[in-house]
Coordinates of C-alpha atoms in Angstrom, one line a residue:
X1 CA 0.2 0.0 -0.2
X2 CA 1.4 3.7 -0.6
X3 CA -0.7 6.6 0.7
X4 CA -0.6 9.8 -1.7
X5 CA -0.8 13.3 0.4
X6 CA -1.2 16.1 -1.5
X7 CA -1.7 19.7 -0.3
X8 CA -1.2 23.4 -1.7
X9 CA -3.8 24.1 -2.8
X10 CA -6.4 27.6 -2.3
X11 CA -7.3 30.4 -3.8
X12 CA -5.5 33.1 -5.9
X13 CA -6.4 35.9 -8.5
X14 CA -5.7 35.6 -12.2
X15 CA -1.9 35.7 -12.5
X16 CA -1.4 34.0 -9.3
X17 CA 1.2 31.8 -8.7
X18 CA 0.9 28.6 -6.2
X19 CA 3.2 25.3 -5.4
X20 CA 1.4 22.1 -4.6
X21 CA 3.0 19.2 -3.5
X22 CA 3.0 15.3 -3.2
X23 CA 4.0 12.7 -0.7
X24 CA 4.2 9.4 -1.5
X25 CA 4.3 7.4 1.6
X26 CA 4.0 3.8 3.1
X27 CA 5.5 0.7 1.1
X28 CA 8.0 3.2 -1.1
X29 CA 10.7 1.9 -4.6
X30 CA 13.7 3.5 -5.4
X31 CA 10.8 5.3 -7.9
X32 CA 7.7 5.5 -9.1
X33 CA 5.8 6.6 -12.4
X34 CA 5.0 9.7 -10.7
X35 CA 1.2 12.2 -12.3
X36 CA -0.7 15.4 -11.4
X37 CA -3.9 15.1 -12.7
X38 CA -7.4 17.7 -12.5
X39 CA -10.4 17.4 -12.4
X40 CA -13.5 20.9 -12.9
X41 CA -16.8 20.0 -12.1
X42 CA -18.7 18.9 -14.4
X43 CA -15.6 18.0 -16.5
X44 CA -13.7 15.3 -17.6
X45 CA -10.1 14.5 -15.3
X46 CA -7.4 15.7 -17.4
X47 CA -3.6 15.0 -16.9
X48 CA -1.5 18.3 -16.1
X49 CA 2.5 16.1 -16.2
X50 CA 4.1 13.1 -14.9
X51 CA 7.5 11.5 -15.4
X52 CA 8.9 8.0 -14.8
X53 CA 11.7 9.1 -13.0
X54 CA 13.2 12.1 -10.8
X55 CA 15.0 13.8 -14.0
X56 CA 13.1 12.3 -16.8
X57 CA 11.7 14.3 -20.4
X58 CA 8.3 16.1 -18.3
X59 CA 5.2 15.6 -20.9
X60 CA 2.3 18.2 -20.7
X61 CA -1.1 19.1 -20.7
X62 CA -0.8 21.8 -23.8
X63 CA -2.9 24.7 -21.5
X64 CA -0.2 24.4 -19.2
X65 CA 3.2 24.7 -21.4
X66 CA 5.0 27.5 -20.0
X67 CA 3.7 28.0 -17.1
X68 CA 3.8 25.1 -14.4
X69 CA 6.5 22.9 -13.8
X70 CA 6.8 20.1 -11.9
X71 CA 10.0 18.2 -10.0
X72 CA 10.8 15.3 -7.5
X73 CA 12.5 14.7 -5.4
X74 CA 12.8 10.8 -5.5
X75 CA 14.7 10.2 -2.6
X76 CA 12.2 11.6 -0.4
X77 CA 8.7 10.4 -2.5
X78 CA 8.1 13.8 -3.7
X79 CA 6.9 16.0 -6.8
X80 CA 5.6 19.4 -7.1
X81 CA 3.8 21.8 -9.3
X82 CA 4.4 24.9 -9.7
X83 CA 2.5 26.9 -10.8
X84 CA 2.3 30.1 -12.7
X85 CA 0.4 33.2 -14.1
X86 CA -2.3 30.7 -13.5
X87 CA -5.7 31.7 -15.2
X88 CA -9.3 30.9 -14.2
X89 CA -9.8 28.3 -16.1
X90 CA -7.0 26.0 -14.4
X91 CA -9.6 26.1 -11.2
X92 CA -10.3 22.8 -10.6
X93 CA -9.0 20.0 -8.1
X94 CA -5.7 19.1 -8.7
X95 CA -4.6 15.0 -8.1
X96 CA -1.1 13.5 -7.0
X97 CA -1.9 9.9 -9.3
X98 CA 1.8 7.2 -8.1
X99 CA 2.8 3.9 -10.3
X100 CA 4.7 1.4 -8.5
X101 CA 6.4 0.5 -11.5
X102 CA 7.8 3.0 -14.6
X103 CA 4.9 3.2 -17.0
X104 CA 6.2 3.4 -21.2
X105 CA 5.7 6.4 -22.5
X106 CA 2.4 6.2 -24.4
X107 CA 1.0 5.1 -20.7
X108 CA 1.8 8.5 -18.5
X109 CA -1.3 9.8 -19.4
X110 CA -3.6 7.2 -19.2
X111 CA -5.7 8.1 -15.8
X112 CA -6.7 4.4 -15.6
X113 CA -2.6 3.3 -15.6
X114 CA -2.1 5.0 -11.8
X115 CA -2.8 2.7 -8.6
X116 CA -2.6 5.2 -6.0
X117 CA -4.6 8.1 -6.2
X118 CA -4.6 11.4 -3.6
X119 CA -8.0 13.0 -1.9
X120 CA -6.6 16.0 -4.1
X121 CA -6.3 19.4 -3.4
X122 CA -8.8 22.4 -4.2
X123 CA -7.7 25.2 -6.8
X124 CA -9.4 28.0 -6.8
X125 CA -8.9 31.0 -9.6
X126 CA -10.5 34.0 -9.5
X127 CA -10.8 36.5 -12.0

């Protein structure tokens, strides 16, 4: 079992910044596949960013490229999402997802490939 906890969400005006954190604990491995997803009310959950280990190239949702940056501290099983230039359309519950293996590249964006999920942290961007 792997426990996953997100933190760092909040209310921010358009153009502001937030940094989300995710900590995995319990039965862990040297590396995880880790990713951020988000879900807005009435919309499907969508992939935001993720990779298979610290230092690997990270794909991003097109609408957040250049504004969001994912980073990892694999030794501490921690992942971050630095969110800059926030827009109202970024309003969503943000989830941290973990797979206890290295997913193939084509599976990184697929939510069903992940084994463990946090409860989410709310990000609200006012206009």
